[in-house]
């Protein structure tokens, strides 16, 4: 049975990815930083395991990943966002966004890769954002972190392809999760008008894209950014 590690696996999108990969036959490791109860509930329902570590802390990441054994599939999904003017975001918040969204993604990849390279096989899927593709006013630090995830995906894909490892990215649009709970009903109506397909994304839409990139159906695809956004960014 193949093993998949999903960072932020107890969040809105993370949970959908965990459940989808478990139903596709993976043994899943559900990483969390704070959501212990939810991660353990998903683990007990799917036969997986919950594992606490902070993706932005290199030492925690390498100790946790060493404790797992072999990992066939890494999903770098953990992320935070913050809305506000670029000049109004505190240095601490700005640093956290980069540390979790970009450095966290790189930390986890760096920790799983030596074993994947030895095995000459592996698959890494990074979760970016449409704002990493086109930039969002009032989410400048977030957009920069997610653009970094796209650049990281492309560069790493080239470096590890000769070792039989694929690296791809899923770039979600507006997906209904806790991350978007701050928007008012009026805001949501305005946002919906910018989505050509006319509906908000659901976590399962991202899980479906991840499942495709995790499967052999995408065996000739690497270094790509798969946008799942209802046409909001084309
Ligand atoms: P969410 O429900 O808020 O989940 C975020 C997850 O990240 C949580 O499970 C959280 O775990 C985890 N996390 C945060 N900091 C962490 C850390 N230091 N170490 C480990 N885990 C950490 O948000 P979501 O909507 O599912 O977002 C998932 C991913 O999709 C994020 O990368 C986000 O940027 C991206 N995305 C979302 C949307 C959207 O519209 N929702 C759009 C584009 C991209 P704990 O609860 O345990 O702290």
Short mmCIF file of C-alpha atoms and ligand atoms in Angstrom, two decimals:
data_model
loop_
_atom_site.label_atom_id
_atom_site.label_comp_id
_atom_site.label_asym_id
_atom_site.label_seq_id
_atom_site.Cartn_x
_atom_site.Cartn_y
_atom_site.Cartn_z
CA UNK A 1 0.00 0.00 0.00
CA UNK A 2 1.35 3.44 -0.93
CA UNK A 3 1.73 6.11 1.75
CA UNK A 4 0.69 9.75 1.27
CA UNK A 5 1.52 12.62 3.62
CA UNK A 6 -0.93 15.53 3.46
CA UNK A 7 0.15 18.69 5.27
CA UNK A 8 -2.71 20.68 6.78
CA UNK A 9 -4.75 17.51 6.29
CA UNK A 10 -7.46 18.52 8.75
CA UNK A 11 -8.30 21.80 6.96
CA UNK A 12 -11.13 22.27 4.46
CA UNK A 13 -9.23 21.27 1.32
CA UNK A 14 -6.84 18.98 3.21
CA UNK A 15 -9.67 16.84 4.59
CA UNK A 16 -11.16 16.35 1.12
CA UNK A 17 -7.72 15.34 -0.22
CA UNK A 18 -7.20 12.91 2.68
CA UNK A 19 -10.56 11.23 2.20
CA UNK A 20 -10.13 11.01 -1.59
CA UNK A 21 -6.63 9.52 -1.38
CA UNK A 22 -7.75 7.05 1.32
CA UNK A 23 -10.60 5.91 -0.93
CA UNK A 24 -8.08 5.56 -3.77
CA UNK A 25 -6.17 3.06 -1.59
CA UNK A 26 -3.45 5.18 0.03
CA UNK A 27 -2.38 4.87 3.63
CA UNK A 28 -2.70 8.51 4.65
CA UNK A 29 -0.71 10.53 7.19
CA UNK A 30 -2.71 13.58 8.22
CA UNK A 31 -0.44 16.39 9.35
CA UNK A 32 -1.85 19.10 11.61
CA UNK A 33 -0.46 21.99 13.64
CA UNK A 34 -3.45 22.74 15.90
CA UNK A 35 -6.45 20.67 14.72
CA UNK A 36 -5.65 17.50 16.71
CA UNK A 37 -9.22 16.29 17.27
CA UNK A 38 -10.20 16.69 13.64
CA UNK A 39 -7.00 15.04 12.36
CA UNK A 40 -7.54 12.08 14.72
CA UNK A 41 -11.19 11.76 13.68
CA UNK A 42 -10.21 11.66 9.98
CA UNK A 43 -7.47 9.14 10.81
CA UNK A 44 -9.82 6.81 12.66
CA UNK A 45 -12.42 6.98 9.88
CA UNK A 46 -9.91 6.32 7.08
CA UNK A 47 -7.44 3.97 8.75
CA UNK A 48 -4.77 6.65 8.53
CA UNK A 49 -2.56 8.34 11.11
CA UNK A 50 -2.53 11.88 12.52
CA UNK A 51 0.87 13.53 12.89
CA UNK A 52 1.56 16.89 14.54
CA UNK A 53 4.29 19.17 13.21
CA UNK A 54 4.72 22.77 12.14
CA UNK A 55 5.73 22.83 8.47
CA UNK A 56 7.70 26.05 8.98
CA UNK A 57 10.03 24.41 11.54
CA UNK A 58 12.75 22.44 9.71
CA UNK A 59 13.67 20.37 12.76
CA UNK A 60 10.07 19.33 13.47
CA UNK A 61 9.58 18.52 9.79
CA UNK A 62 12.65 16.31 9.48
CA UNK A 63 11.98 14.48 12.77
CA UNK A 64 8.33 13.85 11.85
CA UNK A 65 9.11 12.68 8.33
CA UNK A 66 11.91 10.40 9.58
CA UNK A 67 9.34 8.80 11.93
CA UNK A 68 7.03 7.87 9.05
CA UNK A 69 9.28 5.62 6.99
CA UNK A 70 8.75 5.66 3.27
CA UNK A 71 6.50 8.26 1.67
CA UNK A 72 5.32 7.77 -1.92
CA UNK A 73 3.26 10.94 -2.24
CA UNK A 74 3.64 14.33 -0.53
CA UNK A 75 0.83 16.87 -0.73
CA UNK A 76 2.03 20.30 0.39
CA UNK A 77 -1.33 21.80 1.31
CA UNK A 78 -0.77 23.65 4.63
CA UNK A 79 -1.22 27.37 4.25
CA UNK A 80 -2.39 30.58 5.84
CA UNK A 81 -3.67 33.83 4.39
CA UNK A 82 -4.09 37.37 5.61
CA UNK A 83 -6.05 40.22 4.06
CA UNK A 84 -4.85 43.81 4.41
CA UNK A 85 -2.78 46.51 2.78
CA UNK A 86 0.81 45.44 2.15
CA UNK A 87 2.09 48.29 4.33
CA UNK A 88 -0.35 47.39 7.11
CA UNK A 89 0.63 43.75 7.64
CA UNK A 90 2.96 43.28 10.61
CA UNK A 91 6.45 41.92 9.98
CA UNK A 92 5.58 38.87 12.05
CA UNK A 93 2.47 38.04 10.01
CA UNK A 94 4.31 38.66 6.74
CA UNK A 95 7.12 36.33 7.84
CA UNK A 96 4.64 33.65 8.93
CA UNK A 97 2.93 33.68 5.54
CA UNK A 98 6.22 33.07 3.71
CA UNK A 99 7.50 30.63 6.34
CA UNK A 100 4.39 28.43 6.23
CA UNK A 101 3.25 28.72 2.60
CA UNK A 102 6.60 28.71 0.79
CA UNK A 103 9.34 27.62 3.17
CA UNK A 104 6.99 25.02 4.71
CA UNK A 105 6.41 23.54 1.26
CA UNK A 106 10.16 23.49 0.58
CA UNK A 107 10.96 22.07 4.04
CA UNK A 108 8.65 19.09 3.55
CA UNK A 109 9.91 18.42 0.02
CA UNK A 110 13.55 18.60 1.20
CA UNK A 111 12.80 16.09 3.95
CA UNK A 112 11.01 13.50 1.77
CA UNK A 113 13.28 13.70 -1.29
CA UNK A 114 16.41 11.77 -0.22
CA UNK A 115 14.39 8.55 0.19
CA UNK A 116 12.42 9.21 -3.02
CA UNK A 117 15.68 9.76 -4.93
CA UNK A 118 17.10 6.51 -3.54
CA UNK A 119 13.91 4.71 -4.57
CA UNK A 120 13.96 6.49 -7.97
CA UNK A 121 10.24 7.08 -7.53
CA UNK A 122 7.97 9.62 -5.88
CA UNK A 123 5.34 12.25 -6.41
CA UNK A 124 5.02 15.74 -4.92
CA UNK A 125 1.95 17.94 -5.37
CA UNK A 126 2.04 21.53 -4.13
CA UNK A 127 -1.08 23.60 -3.51
CA UNK A 128 -0.64 27.16 -4.75
CA UNK A 129 -3.44 29.66 -5.50
CA UNK A 130 -4.80 31.62 -8.45
CA UNK A 131 -3.38 34.68 -6.65
CA UNK A 132 0.08 33.18 -7.09
CA UNK A 133 -0.61 33.21 -10.84
CA UNK A 134 -2.03 36.70 -11.23
CA UNK A 135 -1.55 38.57 -7.91
CA UNK A 136 -4.22 39.94 -5.55
CA UNK A 137 -4.46 43.43 -4.12
CA UNK A 138 -4.59 43.28 -0.30
CA UNK A 139 -3.10 39.77 -0.34
CA UNK A 140 0.37 40.74 -1.53
CA UNK A 141 2.40 38.60 0.89
CA UNK A 142 0.09 35.65 0.24
CA UNK A 143 0.30 36.13 -3.55
CA UNK A 144 4.10 36.31 -3.38
CA UNK A 145 4.28 33.13 -1.29
CA UNK A 146 2.03 31.26 -3.72
CA UNK A 147 3.93 32.57 -6.77
CA UNK A 148 7.01 31.18 -5.02
CA UNK A 149 5.30 27.79 -4.78
CA UNK A 150 4.78 27.86 -8.57
CA UNK A 151 8.42 28.75 -9.24
CA UNK A 152 9.55 26.10 -6.77
CA UNK A 153 7.36 23.46 -8.48
CA UNK A 154 8.84 24.18 -11.91
CA UNK A 155 12.47 24.24 -10.77
CA UNK A 156 12.24 21.15 -8.56
CA UNK A 157 10.39 19.22 -11.28
CA UNK A 158 13.36 19.74 -13.61
CA UNK A 159 15.90 18.77 -10.96
CA UNK A 160 14.30 15.51 -9.82
CA UNK A 161 12.71 14.23 -13.03
CA UNK A 162 15.85 12.17 -13.86
CA UNK A 163 15.27 10.40 -10.51
CA UNK A 164 11.77 9.33 -11.57
CA UNK A 165 10.02 11.87 -9.34
CA UNK A 166 7.17 14.08 -10.56
CA UNK A 167 6.42 17.50 -9.05
CA UNK A 168 3.22 19.35 -9.95
CA UNK A 169 1.03 22.07 -8.56
CA UNK A 170 -2.71 22.55 -8.16
CA UNK A 171 -3.79 26.18 -8.18
CA UNK A 172 -7.24 26.60 -6.58
CA UNK A 173 -9.60 29.47 -7.23
CA UNK A 174 -12.20 30.48 -4.64
CA UNK A 175 -12.96 27.36 -2.63
CA UNK A 176 -15.52 27.38 0.17
CA UNK A 177 -13.53 26.62 3.35
CA UNK A 178 -12.73 28.20 6.71
CA UNK A 179 -10.09 30.31 4.92
CA UNK A 180 -12.88 32.27 3.23
CA UNK A 181 -15.23 32.49 6.22
CA UNK A 182 -14.28 36.16 6.72
CA UNK A 183 -16.23 37.28 3.62
CA UNK A 184 -19.73 38.77 4.07
CA UNK A 185 -22.71 37.61 2.00
CA UNK A 186 -22.42 40.80 -0.09
CA UNK A 187 -18.69 40.18 -0.71
CA UNK A 188 -19.44 36.60 -1.73
CA UNK A 189 -22.06 37.73 -4.24
CA UNK A 190 -19.57 40.15 -5.83
CA UNK A 191 -16.85 37.48 -5.97
CA UNK A 192 -19.25 35.00 -7.57
CA UNK A 193 -19.90 37.46 -10.42
CA UNK A 194 -16.21 37.10 -11.36
CA UNK A 195 -16.42 33.31 -11.69
CA UNK A 196 -17.36 32.37 -15.28
CA UNK A 197 -18.78 28.99 -14.23
CA UNK A 198 -20.94 30.88 -11.72
CA UNK A 199 -20.34 28.71 -8.65
CA UNK A 200 -17.80 28.61 -5.83
CA UNK A 201 -15.33 25.76 -5.80
CA UNK A 202 -15.74 22.88 -3.38
CA UNK A 203 -12.86 21.11 -1.63
CA UNK A 204 -13.66 17.98 -3.65
CA UNK A 205 -12.82 19.85 -6.87
CA UNK A 206 -9.26 20.26 -5.57
CA UNK A 207 -9.18 16.68 -4.29
CA UNK A 208 -10.16 15.44 -7.77
CA UNK A 209 -7.28 17.38 -9.38
CA UNK A 210 -4.86 16.07 -6.75
CA UNK A 211 -6.08 12.50 -7.29
CA UNK A 212 -5.43 12.86 -11.04
CA UNK A 213 -1.89 14.17 -10.50
CA UNK A 214 -1.29 11.41 -7.94
CA UNK A 215 -2.39 8.70 -10.37
CA UNK A 216 -0.72 6.95 -13.29
CA UNK A 217 -3.13 8.82 -15.59
CA UNK A 218 -0.73 11.76 -15.24
CA UNK A 219 2.49 9.76 -15.47
CA UNK A 220 3.89 11.96 -18.29
CA UNK A 221 3.01 15.25 -16.54
CA UNK A 222 5.54 17.11 -14.42
CA UNK A 223 6.32 20.74 -13.60
CA UNK A 224 2.76 21.82 -14.42
CA UNK A 225 0.29 24.17 -12.75
CA UNK A 226 -3.25 22.77 -12.86
CA UNK A 227 -5.70 25.64 -12.29
CA UNK A 228 -9.01 24.67 -10.69
CA UNK A 229 -10.89 27.94 -10.51
CA UNK A 230 -14.14 27.87 -12.53
CA UNK A 231 -12.48 30.10 -15.13
CA UNK A 232 -11.77 32.96 -12.69
CA UNK A 233 -8.14 33.16 -13.88
CA UNK A 234 -7.41 32.00 -17.42
P1 LIG B 1 -7.94 25.95 5.92
O1 LIG B 1 -9.23 25.22 6.01
O2 LIG B 1 -7.73 27.19 6.71
O3 LIG B 1 -6.75 24.92 6.17
C1 LIG B 1 -5.42 25.34 6.28
C2 LIG B 1 -4.63 24.20 6.87
O4 LIG B 1 -3.24 24.59 6.99
C3 LIG B 1 -5.10 23.82 8.26
O5 LIG B 1 -5.35 22.43 8.26
C4 LIG B 1 -3.92 24.15 9.17
O6 LIG B 1 -3.73 23.18 10.19
C5 LIG B 1 -2.77 24.07 8.21
N1 LIG B 1 -1.62 24.83 8.71
C6 LIG B 1 -1.54 26.17 8.90
N2 LIG B 1 -0.33 26.48 9.43
C7 LIG B 1 0.35 25.31 9.57
C8 LIG B 1 1.65 24.97 10.03
N3 LIG B 1 2.50 25.90 10.47
N4 LIG B 1 2.01 23.65 10.03
C9 LIG B 1 1.16 22.70 9.59
N5 LIG B 1 -0.08 22.97 9.13
C10 LIG B 1 -0.49 24.25 9.11
O7 LIG B 1 -7.68 26.42 4.40
P2 LIG B 1 -7.96 25.69 3.02
O8 LIG B 1 -8.89 26.56 2.27
O9 LIG B 1 -8.29 24.26 3.20
O10 LIG B 1 -6.51 25.86 2.33
C11 LIG B 1 -5.67 24.76 2.02
C12 LIG B 1 -4.63 25.24 1.01
O11 LIG B 1 -5.29 25.69 -0.18
C13 LIG B 1 -3.79 26.43 1.51
O12 LIG B 1 -2.46 26.28 1.09
C14 LIG B 1 -4.43 27.61 0.81
O13 LIG B 1 -3.54 28.69 0.64
C15 LIG B 1 -4.82 26.99 -0.51
N6 LIG B 1 -5.87 27.73 -1.22
C16 LIG B 1 -7.13 27.85 -0.68
C17 LIG B 1 -8.09 28.57 -1.39
C18 LIG B 1 -9.48 28.75 -0.89
O14 LIG B 1 -10.25 29.50 -1.53
N7 LIG B 1 -9.90 28.11 0.19
C19 LIG B 1 -7.76 29.16 -2.61
C20 LIG B 1 -6.47 29.02 -3.10
C21 LIG B 1 -5.53 28.30 -2.40
P3 LIG B 1 -4.15 23.43 11.74
O15 LIG B 1 -5.63 23.74 11.73
O16 LIG B 1 -3.80 22.16 12.41
O17 LIG B 1 -3.32 24.61 12.19
#
